[in-house]
PDB file of C-alpha atoms in Angstrom:
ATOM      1  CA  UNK A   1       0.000   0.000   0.000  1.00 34.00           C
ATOM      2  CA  UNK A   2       1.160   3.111  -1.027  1.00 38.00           C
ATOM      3  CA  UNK A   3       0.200   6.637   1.057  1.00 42.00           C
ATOM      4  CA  UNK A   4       0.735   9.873   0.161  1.00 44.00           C
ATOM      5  CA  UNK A   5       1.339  12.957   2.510  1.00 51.00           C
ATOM      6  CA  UNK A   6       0.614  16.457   1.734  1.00 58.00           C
ATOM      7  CA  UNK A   7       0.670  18.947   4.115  1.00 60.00           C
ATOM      8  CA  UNK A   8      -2.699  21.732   3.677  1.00 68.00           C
ATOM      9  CA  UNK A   9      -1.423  25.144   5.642  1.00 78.00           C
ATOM     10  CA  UNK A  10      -4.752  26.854   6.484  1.00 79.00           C
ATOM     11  CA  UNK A  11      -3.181  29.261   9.246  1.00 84.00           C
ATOM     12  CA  UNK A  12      -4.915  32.393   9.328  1.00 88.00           C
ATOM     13  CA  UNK A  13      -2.363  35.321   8.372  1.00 89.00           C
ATOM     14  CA  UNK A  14      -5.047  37.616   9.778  1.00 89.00           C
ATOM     15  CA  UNK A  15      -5.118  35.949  13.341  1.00 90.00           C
ATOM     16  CA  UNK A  16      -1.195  36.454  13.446  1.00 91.00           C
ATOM     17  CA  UNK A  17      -1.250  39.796  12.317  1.00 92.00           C
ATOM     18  CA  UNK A  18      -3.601  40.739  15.269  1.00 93.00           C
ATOM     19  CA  UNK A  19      -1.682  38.685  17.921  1.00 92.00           C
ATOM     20  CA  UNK A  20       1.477  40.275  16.802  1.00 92.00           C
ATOM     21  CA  UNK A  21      -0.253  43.995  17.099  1.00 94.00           C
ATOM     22  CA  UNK A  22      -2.111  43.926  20.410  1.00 93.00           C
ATOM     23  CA  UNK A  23      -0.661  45.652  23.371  1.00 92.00           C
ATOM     24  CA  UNK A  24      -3.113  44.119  26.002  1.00 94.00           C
ATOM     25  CA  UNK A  25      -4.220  46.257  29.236  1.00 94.00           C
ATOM     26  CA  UNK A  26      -6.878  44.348  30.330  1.00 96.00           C
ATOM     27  CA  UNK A  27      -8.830  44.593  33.869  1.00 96.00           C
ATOM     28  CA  UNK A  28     -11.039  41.328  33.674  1.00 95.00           C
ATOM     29  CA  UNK A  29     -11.846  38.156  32.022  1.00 96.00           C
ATOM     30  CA  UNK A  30     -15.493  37.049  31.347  1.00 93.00           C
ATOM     31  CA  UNK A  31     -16.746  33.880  29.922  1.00 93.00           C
ATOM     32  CA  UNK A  32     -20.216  32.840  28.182  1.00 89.00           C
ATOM     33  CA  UNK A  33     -22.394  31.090  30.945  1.00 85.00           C
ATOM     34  CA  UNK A  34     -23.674  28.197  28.130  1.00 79.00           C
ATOM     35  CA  UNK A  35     -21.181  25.601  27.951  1.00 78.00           C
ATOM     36  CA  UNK A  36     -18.854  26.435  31.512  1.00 88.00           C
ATOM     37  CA  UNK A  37     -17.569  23.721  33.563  1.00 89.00           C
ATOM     38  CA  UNK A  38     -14.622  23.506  35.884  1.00 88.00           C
ATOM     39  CA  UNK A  39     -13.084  20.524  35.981  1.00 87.00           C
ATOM     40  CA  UNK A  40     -10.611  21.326  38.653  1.00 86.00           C
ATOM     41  CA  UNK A  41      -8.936  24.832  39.762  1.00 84.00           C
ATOM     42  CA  UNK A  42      -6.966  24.811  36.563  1.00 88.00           C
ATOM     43  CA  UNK A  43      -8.784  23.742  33.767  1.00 89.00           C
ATOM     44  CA  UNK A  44     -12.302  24.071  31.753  1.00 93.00           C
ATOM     45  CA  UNK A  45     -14.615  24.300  29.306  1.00 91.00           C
ATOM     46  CA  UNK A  46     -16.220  27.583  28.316  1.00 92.00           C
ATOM     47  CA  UNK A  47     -17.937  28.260  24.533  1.00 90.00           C
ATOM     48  CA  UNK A  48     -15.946  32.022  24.520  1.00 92.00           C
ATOM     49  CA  UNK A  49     -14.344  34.122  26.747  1.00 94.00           C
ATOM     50  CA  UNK A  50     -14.035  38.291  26.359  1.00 94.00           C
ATOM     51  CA  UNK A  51     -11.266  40.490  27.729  1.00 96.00           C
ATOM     52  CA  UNK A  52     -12.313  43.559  28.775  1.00 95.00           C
ATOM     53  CA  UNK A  53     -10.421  46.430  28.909  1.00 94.00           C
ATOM     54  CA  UNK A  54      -8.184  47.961  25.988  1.00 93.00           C
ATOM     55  CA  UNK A  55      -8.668  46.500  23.424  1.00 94.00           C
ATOM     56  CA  UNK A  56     -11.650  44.481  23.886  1.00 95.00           C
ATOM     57  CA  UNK A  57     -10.501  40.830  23.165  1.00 95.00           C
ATOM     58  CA  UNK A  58     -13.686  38.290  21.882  1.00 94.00           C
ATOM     59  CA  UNK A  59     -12.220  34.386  21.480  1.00 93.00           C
ATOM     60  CA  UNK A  60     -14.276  31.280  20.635  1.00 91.00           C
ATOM     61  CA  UNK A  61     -14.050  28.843  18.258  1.00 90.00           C
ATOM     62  CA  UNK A  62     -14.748  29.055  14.524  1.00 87.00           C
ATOM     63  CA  UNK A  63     -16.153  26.389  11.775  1.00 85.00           C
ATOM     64  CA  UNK A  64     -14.522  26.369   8.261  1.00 85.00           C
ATOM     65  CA  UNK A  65     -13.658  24.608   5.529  1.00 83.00           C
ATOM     66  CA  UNK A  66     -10.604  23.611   3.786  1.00 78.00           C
ATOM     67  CA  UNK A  67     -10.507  24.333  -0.171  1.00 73.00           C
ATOM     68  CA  UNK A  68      -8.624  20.932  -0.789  1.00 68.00           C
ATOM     69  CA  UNK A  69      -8.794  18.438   0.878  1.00 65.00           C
ATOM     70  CA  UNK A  70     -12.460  19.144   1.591  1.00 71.00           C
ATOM     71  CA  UNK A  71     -12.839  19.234   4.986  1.00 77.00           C
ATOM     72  CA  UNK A  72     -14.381  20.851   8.190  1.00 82.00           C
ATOM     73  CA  UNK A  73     -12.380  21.762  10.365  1.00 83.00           C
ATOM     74  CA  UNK A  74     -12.588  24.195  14.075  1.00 86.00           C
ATOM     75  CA  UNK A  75      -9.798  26.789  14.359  1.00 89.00           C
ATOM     76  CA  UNK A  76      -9.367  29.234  17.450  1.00 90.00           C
ATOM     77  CA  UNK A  77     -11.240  32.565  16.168  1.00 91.00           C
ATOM     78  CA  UNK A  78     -10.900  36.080  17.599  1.00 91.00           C
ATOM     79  CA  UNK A  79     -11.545  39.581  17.272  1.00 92.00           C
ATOM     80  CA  UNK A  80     -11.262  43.274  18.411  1.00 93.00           C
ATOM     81  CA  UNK A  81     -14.840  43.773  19.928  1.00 91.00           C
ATOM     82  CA  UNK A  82     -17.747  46.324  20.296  1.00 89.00           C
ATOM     83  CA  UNK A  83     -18.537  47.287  23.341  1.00 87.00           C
ATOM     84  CA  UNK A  84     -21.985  46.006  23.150  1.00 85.00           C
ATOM     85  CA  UNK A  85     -20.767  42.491  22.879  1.00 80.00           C
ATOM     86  CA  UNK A  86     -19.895  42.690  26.401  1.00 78.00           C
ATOM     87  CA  UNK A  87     -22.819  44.096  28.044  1.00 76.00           C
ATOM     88  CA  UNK A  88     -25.599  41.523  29.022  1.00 75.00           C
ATOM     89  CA  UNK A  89     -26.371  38.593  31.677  1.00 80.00           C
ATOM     90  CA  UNK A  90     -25.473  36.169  29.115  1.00 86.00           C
ATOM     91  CA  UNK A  91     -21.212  36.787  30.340  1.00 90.00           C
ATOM     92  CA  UNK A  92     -20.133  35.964  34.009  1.00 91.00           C
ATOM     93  CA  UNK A  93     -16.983  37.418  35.538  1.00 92.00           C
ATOM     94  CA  UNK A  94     -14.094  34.954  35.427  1.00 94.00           C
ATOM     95  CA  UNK A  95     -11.409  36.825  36.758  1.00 95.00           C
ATOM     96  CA  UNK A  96     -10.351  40.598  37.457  1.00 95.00           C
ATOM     97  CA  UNK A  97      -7.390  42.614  38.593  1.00 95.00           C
ATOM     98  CA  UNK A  98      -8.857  43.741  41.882  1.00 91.00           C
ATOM     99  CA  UNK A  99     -10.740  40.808  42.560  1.00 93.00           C
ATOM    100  CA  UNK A 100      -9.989  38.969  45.787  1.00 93.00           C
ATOM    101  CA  UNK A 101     -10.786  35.405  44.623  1.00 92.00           C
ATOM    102  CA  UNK A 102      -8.137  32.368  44.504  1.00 91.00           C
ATOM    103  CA  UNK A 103      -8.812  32.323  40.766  1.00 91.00           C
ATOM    104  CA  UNK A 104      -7.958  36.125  40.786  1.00 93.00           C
ATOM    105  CA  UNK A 105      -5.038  35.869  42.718  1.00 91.00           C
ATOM    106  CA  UNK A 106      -3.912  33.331  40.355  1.00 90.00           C
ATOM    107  CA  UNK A 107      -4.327  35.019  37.383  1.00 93.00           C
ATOM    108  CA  UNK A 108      -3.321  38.894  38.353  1.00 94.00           C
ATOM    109  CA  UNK A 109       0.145  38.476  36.121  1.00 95.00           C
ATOM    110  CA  UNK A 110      -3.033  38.287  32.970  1.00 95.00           C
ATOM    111  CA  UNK A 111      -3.688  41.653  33.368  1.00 95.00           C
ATOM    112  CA  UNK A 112       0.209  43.039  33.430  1.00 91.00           C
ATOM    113  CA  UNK A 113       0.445  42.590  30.000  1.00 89.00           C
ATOM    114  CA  UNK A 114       0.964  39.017  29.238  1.00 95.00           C
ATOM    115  CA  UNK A 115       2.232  37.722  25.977  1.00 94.00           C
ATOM    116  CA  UNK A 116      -0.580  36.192  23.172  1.00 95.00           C
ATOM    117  CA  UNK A 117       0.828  33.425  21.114  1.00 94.00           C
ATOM    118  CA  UNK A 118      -0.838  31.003  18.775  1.00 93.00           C
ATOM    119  CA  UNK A 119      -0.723  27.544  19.050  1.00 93.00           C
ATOM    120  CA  UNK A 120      -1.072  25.275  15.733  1.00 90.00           C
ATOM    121  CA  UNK A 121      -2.861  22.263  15.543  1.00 88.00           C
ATOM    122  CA  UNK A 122      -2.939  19.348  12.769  1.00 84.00           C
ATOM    123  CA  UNK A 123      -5.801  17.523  11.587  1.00 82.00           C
ATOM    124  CA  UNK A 124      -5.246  14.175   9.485  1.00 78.00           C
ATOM    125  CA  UNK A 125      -7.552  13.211   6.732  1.00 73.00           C
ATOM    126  CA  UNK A 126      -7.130   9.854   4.789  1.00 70.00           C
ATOM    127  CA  UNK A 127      -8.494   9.798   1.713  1.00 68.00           C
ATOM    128  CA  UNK A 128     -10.189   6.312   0.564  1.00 65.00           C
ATOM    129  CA  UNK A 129      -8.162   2.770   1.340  1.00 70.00           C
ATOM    130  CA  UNK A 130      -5.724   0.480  -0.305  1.00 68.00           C
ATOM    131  CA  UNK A 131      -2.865   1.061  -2.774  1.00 69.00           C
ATOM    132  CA  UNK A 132      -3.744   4.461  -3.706  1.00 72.00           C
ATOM    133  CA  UNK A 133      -4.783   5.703  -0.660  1.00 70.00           C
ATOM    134  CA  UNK A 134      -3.588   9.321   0.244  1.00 74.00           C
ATOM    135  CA  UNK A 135      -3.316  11.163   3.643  1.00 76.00           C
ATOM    136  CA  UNK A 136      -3.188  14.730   3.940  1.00 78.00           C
ATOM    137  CA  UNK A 137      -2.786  17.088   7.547  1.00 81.00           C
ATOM    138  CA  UNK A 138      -4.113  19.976   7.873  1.00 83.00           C
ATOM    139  CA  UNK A 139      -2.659  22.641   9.594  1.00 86.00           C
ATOM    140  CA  UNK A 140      -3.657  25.581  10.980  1.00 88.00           C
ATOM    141  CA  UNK A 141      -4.193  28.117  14.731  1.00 87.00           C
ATOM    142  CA  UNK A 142      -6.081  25.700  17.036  1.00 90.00           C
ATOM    143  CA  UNK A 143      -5.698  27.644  19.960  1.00 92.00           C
ATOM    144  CA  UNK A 144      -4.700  30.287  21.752  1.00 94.00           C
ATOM    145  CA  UNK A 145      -2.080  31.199  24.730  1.00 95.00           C
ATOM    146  CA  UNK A 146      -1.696  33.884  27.218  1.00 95.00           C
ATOM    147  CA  UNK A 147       1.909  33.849  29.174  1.00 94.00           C
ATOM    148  CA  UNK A 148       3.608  36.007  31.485  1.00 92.00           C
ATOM    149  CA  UNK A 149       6.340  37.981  30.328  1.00 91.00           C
ATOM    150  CA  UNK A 150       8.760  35.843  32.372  1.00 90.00           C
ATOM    151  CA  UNK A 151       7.369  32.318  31.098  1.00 87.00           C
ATOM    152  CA  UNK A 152       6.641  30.997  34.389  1.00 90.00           C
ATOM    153  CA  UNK A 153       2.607  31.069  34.018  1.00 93.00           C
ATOM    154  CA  UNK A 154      -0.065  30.492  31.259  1.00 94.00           C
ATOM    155  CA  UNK A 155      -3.307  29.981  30.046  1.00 95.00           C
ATOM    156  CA  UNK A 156      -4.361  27.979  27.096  1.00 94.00           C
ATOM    157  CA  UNK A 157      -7.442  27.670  24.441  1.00 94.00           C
ATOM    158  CA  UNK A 158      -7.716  24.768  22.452  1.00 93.00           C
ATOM    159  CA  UNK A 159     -10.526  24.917  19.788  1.00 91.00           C
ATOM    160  CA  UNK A 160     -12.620  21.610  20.489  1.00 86.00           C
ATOM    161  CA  UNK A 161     -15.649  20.196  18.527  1.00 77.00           C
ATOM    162  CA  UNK A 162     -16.097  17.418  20.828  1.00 71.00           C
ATOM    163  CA  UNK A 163     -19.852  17.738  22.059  1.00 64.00           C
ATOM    164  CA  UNK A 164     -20.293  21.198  20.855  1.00 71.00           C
ATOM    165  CA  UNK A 165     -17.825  23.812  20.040  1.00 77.00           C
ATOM    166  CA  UNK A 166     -16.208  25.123  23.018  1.00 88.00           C
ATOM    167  CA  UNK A 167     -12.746  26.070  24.144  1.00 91.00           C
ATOM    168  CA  UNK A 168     -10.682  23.427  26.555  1.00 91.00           C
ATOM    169  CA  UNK A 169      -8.573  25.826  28.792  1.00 93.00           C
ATOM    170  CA  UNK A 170      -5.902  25.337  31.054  1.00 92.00           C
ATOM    171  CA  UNK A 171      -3.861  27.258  33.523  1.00 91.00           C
ATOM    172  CA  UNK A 172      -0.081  26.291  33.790  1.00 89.00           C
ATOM    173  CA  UNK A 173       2.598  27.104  36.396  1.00 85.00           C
ATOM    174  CA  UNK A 174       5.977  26.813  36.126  1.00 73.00           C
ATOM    175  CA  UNK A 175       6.844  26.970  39.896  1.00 71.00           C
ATOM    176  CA  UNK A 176       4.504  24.218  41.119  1.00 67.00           C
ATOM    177  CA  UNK A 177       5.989  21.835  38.140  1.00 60.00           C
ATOM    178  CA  UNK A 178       3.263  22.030  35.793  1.00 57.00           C
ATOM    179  CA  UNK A 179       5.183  21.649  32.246  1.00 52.00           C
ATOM    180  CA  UNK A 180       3.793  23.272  28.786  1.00 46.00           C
ATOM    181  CA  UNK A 181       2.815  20.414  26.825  1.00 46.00           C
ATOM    182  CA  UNK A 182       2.027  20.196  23.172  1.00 42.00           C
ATOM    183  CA  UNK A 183      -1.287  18.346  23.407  1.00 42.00           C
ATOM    184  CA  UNK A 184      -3.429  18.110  26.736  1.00 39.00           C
ATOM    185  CA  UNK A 185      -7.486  16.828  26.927  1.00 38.00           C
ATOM    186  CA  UNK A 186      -9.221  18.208  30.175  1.00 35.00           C
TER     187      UNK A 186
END
């Protein structure tokens, strides 16, 4: 059996352009009440998150498809927001910079200007079975990270469409020997 490999770059030049250009001072982190569950004090499940403050930060996750091979697939999506996207019951607070919360105190070094980076993901799609069969990966921005200037904490998105389209976060610390993995499932 022969396979072939191609490799499909879908990243989204626009979504790097806009991490590279933001200079965050945010004051507080809200999530969408549909679709939040903690698992534990440092990870969950939330269907989008907003930062609010300057700029307004929207993130959730996104549905496209790939020109060739044909195929769905569920990047990270952002955007600058209006501010009437963030007014509404339908967004709890998460965490703020004068909060008093463990989950505040944990995430104050968020709102001191933390780094953005995006995180790629791959997606493999085999196409039909036997001596011609041919397996492409897609690749594109999956997710999403937030990191302290210093690299000792951070917070990860991962796009999932497991049982609906949400984002699979996760805190990370550096001095309690939590390690930055490539891959991690809630």
């Amino acid at each position: 059996m022969t396979v072939a490999s191609l490799m499909v770059d879908e990243r989204d030049q626009g979504l790097r352009d806009l991490v590279q250009s933001i200079v965050p001072r945010w004051r507080e982190m809200r999530v969408r009440k549909r679709f939040f569950k903690r698992f534990d004090e440092d990870r969950f499940i939330i269907a989008s998150f907003i930062m609010i403050g300057t700029p307004l930060f929207l993130c959730a996750v996104d549905a496209k498809t790939a020109p060739w091979p044909r195929i769905d697939y569920f990047p990270i999506w952002f955007k600058i927001a209006e501010q009437n996207e963030v007014d509404g019951d339908e967004l709890l607070p998460f965490a703020r910079t004068e909060g008093t919360s463990e989950l505040d105190r944990k995430l104050q070094w968020l709102f001191d200007r933390p780094v953005l980076r995006l995180l790629e993901s791959e997606d493999e799609v085999a196409d039909g079975r036997g001596p011609d069969a041919k397996q492409d990966i897609l690749c594109f921005y999956g997710g999403l990270e937030f990191s302290d200037p210093a690299g000792r904490y951070a917070f990860q998105f991962r796009a999932s469409d497991q049982s609906d389209f949400v984002l699979r976060a996760r805190l990370f610390d550096h001095d309690d020997g939590t390690t930055w993995p490539s891959s991690w499932v809630p």
